[in-house]
Amino acid sequence: MRKQERHRIITQLLNEYDVKKQEDFVMILAQQGVTVTQATISRDIKEMKLIKVPAQNGGYRYSLPKKEQEDVNEKLTDLLKEAVLSVDQMEKFINVKTLPGNASASANLLEKQFSKVLFTTLNDDDSILMIARTEADAQRIQQEIAEKSQSNN
């Protein structure tokens, strides 16, 4: 598995689980069919600049740094202005067409931005399929993407 894909999965795990130890990452990834060593996770944590924050049920858990969370919105807006060709929504599904080569980076930022309301995201070279948890979430995501990318359309 490529590092970029693993980092995307780790980001997703941070939103779904209270990951307290590096070994927790290894175990959760193994449950999802991703074999990785603790040493690799250690390097990923360093590269992603993960921090430890208080967990709701006591102790500390890994989290993305606050600055990165704030930067996501700015990066996403810039990328969507440049890369999005169209965005369409049907029920819980959002389809985003991008310029070739831009879907992966866009999907990564979209997942970070909408992690709480997304079920999953799939992408190839120039398109992204996002599945929201509810139809209302999908409408909100579609509207926000359309607004952020409107200068290009």
PDB file of C-alpha atoms in Angstrom:
ATOM      1  CA  MET A   1       0.000   0.000   0.000  1.00  0.00           C
ATOM      2  CA  ARG A   2       1.227   3.463  -0.888  1.00  0.00           C
ATOM      3  CA  LYS A   3       2.043   5.891   1.885  1.00  0.00           C
ATOM      4  CA  GLN A   4      -0.480   8.471   0.650  1.00  0.00           C
ATOM      5  CA  GLU A   5      -3.305   5.916   0.785  1.00  0.00           C
ATOM      6  CA  ARG A   6      -2.207   4.744   4.255  1.00  0.00           C
ATOM      7  CA  HIS A   7      -2.150   8.354   5.495  1.00  0.00           C
ATOM      8  CA  ARG A   8      -5.675   8.844   4.130  1.00  0.00           C
ATOM      9  CA  ILE A   9      -6.851   5.734   6.015  1.00  0.00           C
ATOM     10  CA  ILE A  10      -5.092   6.865   9.218  1.00  0.00           C
ATOM     11  CA  THR A  11      -6.852  10.237   8.963  1.00  0.00           C
ATOM     12  CA  GLN A  12     -10.158   8.431   8.592  1.00  0.00           C
ATOM     13  CA  LEU A  13      -9.383   6.214  11.609  1.00  0.00           C
ATOM     14  CA  LEU A  14      -8.666   9.301  13.724  1.00  0.00           C
ATOM     15  CA  ASN A  15     -12.219  10.466  13.041  1.00  0.00           C
ATOM     16  CA  GLU A  16     -13.795   7.091  13.819  1.00  0.00           C
ATOM     17  CA  TYR A  17     -11.775   5.739  16.755  1.00  0.00           C
ATOM     18  CA  ASP A  18     -10.034   6.925  19.903  1.00  0.00           C
ATOM     19  CA  VAL A  19      -6.589   5.658  18.886  1.00  0.00           C
ATOM     20  CA  LYS A  20      -4.407   5.840  21.978  1.00  0.00           C
ATOM     21  CA  LYS A  21      -1.319   3.820  20.995  1.00  0.00           C
ATOM     22  CA  GLN A  22       0.626   3.020  17.853  1.00  0.00           C
ATOM     23  CA  GLU A  23      -0.291  -0.621  18.368  1.00  0.00           C
ATOM     24  CA  ASP A  24      -3.978   0.378  18.111  1.00  0.00           C
ATOM     25  CA  PHE A  25      -3.311   1.696  14.601  1.00  0.00           C
ATOM     26  CA  VAL A  26      -1.591  -1.590  13.666  1.00  0.00           C
ATOM     27  CA  MET A  27      -4.495  -3.646  15.045  1.00  0.00           C
ATOM     28  CA  ILE A  28      -7.290  -1.576  13.449  1.00  0.00           C
ATOM     29  CA  LEU A  29      -5.499  -1.502  10.094  1.00  0.00           C
ATOM     30  CA  ALA A  30      -4.994  -5.290  10.269  1.00  0.00           C
ATOM     31  CA  GLN A  31      -8.748  -5.707  10.858  1.00  0.00           C
ATOM     32  CA  GLN A  32      -9.268  -3.759   7.632  1.00  0.00           C
ATOM     33  CA  GLY A  33      -6.836  -5.999   5.750  1.00  0.00           C
ATOM     34  CA  VAL A  34      -3.899  -3.566   5.797  1.00  0.00           C
ATOM     35  CA  THR A  35      -0.674  -5.108   7.072  1.00  0.00           C
ATOM     36  CA  VAL A  36       1.656  -2.539   8.584  1.00  0.00           C
ATOM     37  CA  THR A  37       4.390  -2.579  11.221  1.00  0.00           C
ATOM     38  CA  GLN A  38       4.556  -0.445  14.346  1.00  0.00           C
ATOM     39  CA  ALA A  39       7.734   1.163  12.966  1.00  0.00           C
ATOM     40  CA  THR A  40       5.856   2.256   9.828  1.00  0.00           C
ATOM     41  CA  ILE A  41       3.062   3.699  11.961  1.00  0.00           C
ATOM     42  CA  SER A  42       5.665   5.551  14.026  1.00  0.00           C
ATOM     43  CA  ARG A  43       7.052   7.152  10.841  1.00  0.00           C
ATOM     44  CA  ASP A  44       3.521   7.960   9.636  1.00  0.00           C
ATOM     45  CA  ILE A  45       2.710   9.683  12.946  1.00  0.00           C
ATOM     46  CA  LYS A  46       5.850  11.789  12.631  1.00  0.00           C
ATOM     47  CA  GLU A  47       5.206  12.674   8.961  1.00  0.00           C
ATOM     48  CA  MET A  48       1.547  13.497   9.602  1.00  0.00           C
ATOM     49  CA  LYS A  49       2.542  15.518  12.693  1.00  0.00           C
ATOM     50  CA  LEU A  50      -0.100  13.799  14.800  1.00  0.00           C
ATOM     51  CA  ILE A  51      -0.528  15.049  18.338  1.00  0.00           C
ATOM     52  CA  LYS A  52      -2.005  13.563  21.506  1.00  0.00           C
ATOM     53  CA  VAL A  53      -5.121  15.213  22.903  1.00  0.00           C
ATOM     54  CA  PRO A  54      -7.349  14.303  25.883  1.00  0.00           C
ATOM     55  CA  ALA A  55      -9.774  11.486  25.025  1.00  0.00           C
ATOM     56  CA  GLN A  56     -13.428  11.652  26.069  1.00  0.00           C
ATOM     57  CA  ASN A  57     -13.163   8.451  28.100  1.00  0.00           C
ATOM     58  CA  GLY A  58      -9.894   9.376  29.811  1.00  0.00           C
ATOM     59  CA  GLY A  59      -6.289   9.151  28.748  1.00  0.00           C
ATOM     60  CA  TYR A  60      -4.995  10.610  25.510  1.00  0.00           C
ATOM     61  CA  ARG A  61      -5.633   9.837  21.852  1.00  0.00           C
ATOM     62  CA  TYR A  62      -3.942  10.729  18.566  1.00  0.00           C
ATOM     63  CA  SER A  63      -5.329  13.662  16.581  1.00  0.00           C
ATOM     64  CA  LEU A  64      -4.428  15.820  13.623  1.00  0.00           C
ATOM     65  CA  PRO A  65      -2.842  19.105  14.675  1.00  0.00           C
ATOM     66  CA  LYS A  66      -5.339  21.991  14.935  1.00  0.00           C
ATOM     67  CA  LYS A  67      -3.444  24.058  12.365  1.00  0.00           C
ATOM     68  CA  GLU A  68      -3.839  21.293   9.799  1.00  0.00           C
ATOM     69  CA  GLN A  69      -7.579  21.132  10.456  1.00  0.00           C
ATOM     70  CA  GLU A  70      -7.823  24.877   9.884  1.00  0.00           C
ATOM     71  CA  ASP A  71      -5.701  24.640   6.736  1.00  0.00           C
ATOM     72  CA  VAL A  72      -7.964  21.958   5.228  1.00  0.00           C
ATOM     73  CA  ASN A  73     -10.724  24.442   4.433  1.00  0.00           C
ATOM     74  CA  GLU A  74      -8.314  26.868   2.763  1.00  0.00           C
ATOM     75  CA  LYS A  75      -6.525  24.138   0.788  1.00  0.00           C
ATOM     76  CA  LEU A  76      -9.839  22.602  -0.236  1.00  0.00           C
ATOM     77  CA  THR A  77     -11.229  25.914  -1.466  1.00  0.00           C
ATOM     78  CA  ASP A  78      -8.102  26.607  -3.521  1.00  0.00           C
ATOM     79  CA  LEU A  79      -8.048  23.115  -5.032  1.00  0.00           C
ATOM     80  CA  LEU A  80     -11.766  23.053  -5.818  1.00  0.00           C
ATOM     81  CA  LYS A  81     -11.521  26.416  -7.613  1.00  0.00           C
ATOM     82  CA  GLU A  82      -8.775  25.021  -9.826  1.00  0.00           C
ATOM     83  CA  ALA A  83      -9.775  21.388 -10.295  1.00  0.00           C
ATOM     84  CA  VAL A  84     -13.550  20.855 -10.145  1.00  0.00           C
ATOM     85  CA  LEU A  85     -15.410  20.641 -13.433  1.00  0.00           C
ATOM     86  CA  SER A  86     -18.805  19.657 -12.031  1.00  0.00           C
ATOM     87  CA  VAL A  87     -20.582  18.450  -8.911  1.00  0.00           C
ATOM     88  CA  ASP A  88     -23.887  16.576  -8.867  1.00  0.00           C
ATOM     89  CA  GLN A  89     -25.957  14.999  -6.115  1.00  0.00           C
ATOM     90  CA  MET A  90     -28.521  12.190  -6.106  1.00  0.00           C
ATOM     91  CA  GLU A  91     -29.986  10.988  -2.827  1.00  0.00           C
ATOM     92  CA  LYS A  92     -26.956  10.238  -0.580  1.00  0.00           C
ATOM     93  CA  PHE A  93     -24.458  10.273  -3.469  1.00  0.00           C
ATOM     94  CA  ILE A  94     -22.289  13.193  -4.578  1.00  0.00           C
ATOM     95  CA  ASN A  95     -20.354  12.898  -7.841  1.00  0.00           C
ATOM     96  CA  VAL A  96     -17.465  15.323  -8.351  1.00  0.00           C
ATOM     97  CA  LYS A  97     -15.701  15.539 -11.732  1.00  0.00           C
ATOM     98  CA  THR A  98     -12.199  17.036 -11.669  1.00  0.00           C
ATOM     99  CA  LEU A  99      -9.431  17.777 -14.102  1.00  0.00           C
ATOM    100  CA  PRO A 100      -7.334  14.632 -14.706  1.00  0.00           C
ATOM    101  CA  GLY A 101      -4.941  13.900 -11.846  1.00  0.00           C
ATOM    102  CA  ASN A 102      -6.783  16.000  -9.249  1.00  0.00           C
ATOM    103  CA  ALA A 103      -9.367  13.598  -7.832  1.00  0.00           C
ATOM    104  CA  SER A 104      -7.093  11.921  -5.284  1.00  0.00           C
ATOM    105  CA  ALA A 105      -5.933  15.127  -3.608  1.00  0.00           C
ATOM    106  CA  SER A 106      -9.446  16.561  -3.743  1.00  0.00           C
ATOM    107  CA  ALA A 107     -10.949  13.394  -2.234  1.00  0.00           C
ATOM    108  CA  ASN A 108      -8.403  13.451   0.579  1.00  0.00           C
ATOM    109  CA  LEU A 109      -9.278  17.030   1.529  1.00  0.00           C
ATOM    110  CA  LEU A 110     -13.026  16.456   1.080  1.00  0.00           C
ATOM    111  CA  GLU A 111     -12.842  13.487   3.441  1.00  0.00           C
ATOM    112  CA  LYS A 112     -11.082  15.613   6.043  1.00  0.00           C
ATOM    113  CA  GLN A 113     -13.555  18.462   5.632  1.00  0.00           C
ATOM    114  CA  PHE A 114     -16.707  16.313   5.776  1.00  0.00           C
ATOM    115  CA  SER A 115     -15.533  13.332   7.855  1.00  0.00           C
ATOM    116  CA  LYS A 116     -18.429  13.481  10.306  1.00  0.00           C
ATOM    117  CA  VAL A 117     -21.151  13.293   7.633  1.00  0.00           C
ATOM    118  CA  LEU A 118     -19.509  10.990   5.077  1.00  0.00           C
ATOM    119  CA  PHE A 119     -19.928   7.243   4.948  1.00  0.00           C
ATOM    120  CA  THR A 120     -17.138   6.755   2.395  1.00  0.00           C
ATOM    121  CA  THR A 121     -15.391   8.265  -0.596  1.00  0.00           C
ATOM    122  CA  LEU A 122     -14.119   6.558  -3.744  1.00  0.00           C
ATOM    123  CA  ASN A 123     -12.008   8.174  -6.420  1.00  0.00           C
ATOM    124  CA  ASP A 124     -10.014   7.526  -9.560  1.00  0.00           C
ATOM    125  CA  ASP A 125      -7.921   9.947 -11.597  1.00  0.00           C
ATOM    126  CA  ASP A 126     -10.636  12.476 -12.438  1.00  0.00           C
ATOM    127  CA  SER A 127     -13.774  11.689 -10.461  1.00  0.00           C
ATOM    128  CA  ILE A 128     -14.895  11.292  -6.871  1.00  0.00           C
ATOM    129  CA  LEU A 129     -17.931   9.449  -5.560  1.00  0.00           C
ATOM    130  CA  MET A 130     -18.865  10.552  -2.065  1.00  0.00           C
ATOM    131  CA  ILE A 131     -21.549   8.756  -0.074  1.00  0.00           C
ATOM    132  CA  ALA A 132     -23.065  10.820   2.714  1.00  0.00           C
ATOM    133  CA  ARG A 133     -24.749   9.427   5.805  1.00  0.00           C
ATOM    134  CA  THR A 134     -28.026  11.212   5.037  1.00  0.00           C
ATOM    135  CA  GLU A 135     -29.582  12.878   2.012  1.00  0.00           C
ATOM    136  CA  ALA A 136     -29.552  16.220   3.847  1.00  0.00           C
ATOM    137  CA  ASP A 137     -25.800  15.816   4.429  1.00  0.00           C
ATOM    138  CA  ALA A 138     -25.334  15.080   0.721  1.00  0.00           C
ATOM    139  CA  GLN A 139     -27.227  18.233  -0.242  1.00  0.00           C
ATOM    140  CA  ARG A 140     -25.130  20.341   2.126  1.00  0.00           C
ATOM    141  CA  ILE A 141     -21.860  18.812   0.825  1.00  0.00           C
ATOM    142  CA  GLN A 142     -22.906  19.332  -2.804  1.00  0.00           C
ATOM    143  CA  GLN A 143     -23.847  22.965  -2.136  1.00  0.00           C
ATOM    144  CA  GLU A 144     -20.597  23.695  -0.321  1.00  0.00           C
ATOM    145  CA  ILE A 145     -18.487  22.103  -3.089  1.00  0.00           C
ATOM    146  CA  ALA A 146     -20.457  24.018  -5.731  1.00  0.00           C
ATOM    147  CA  GLU A 147     -19.944  27.319  -3.869  1.00  0.00           C
ATOM    148  CA  LYS A 148     -16.209  26.746  -3.350  1.00  0.00           C
ATOM    149  CA  SER A 149     -15.656  25.755  -6.975  1.00  0.00           C
ATOM    150  CA  GLN A 150     -17.977  28.298  -8.621  1.00  0.00           C
ATOM    151  CA  SER A 151     -15.177  30.574  -9.790  1.00  0.00           C
ATOM    152  CA  ASN A 152     -14.123  27.765 -12.140  1.00  0.00           C
ATOM    153  CA  ASN A 153     -17.583  26.863 -13.472  1.00  0.00           C
TER     154      ASN A 153
END
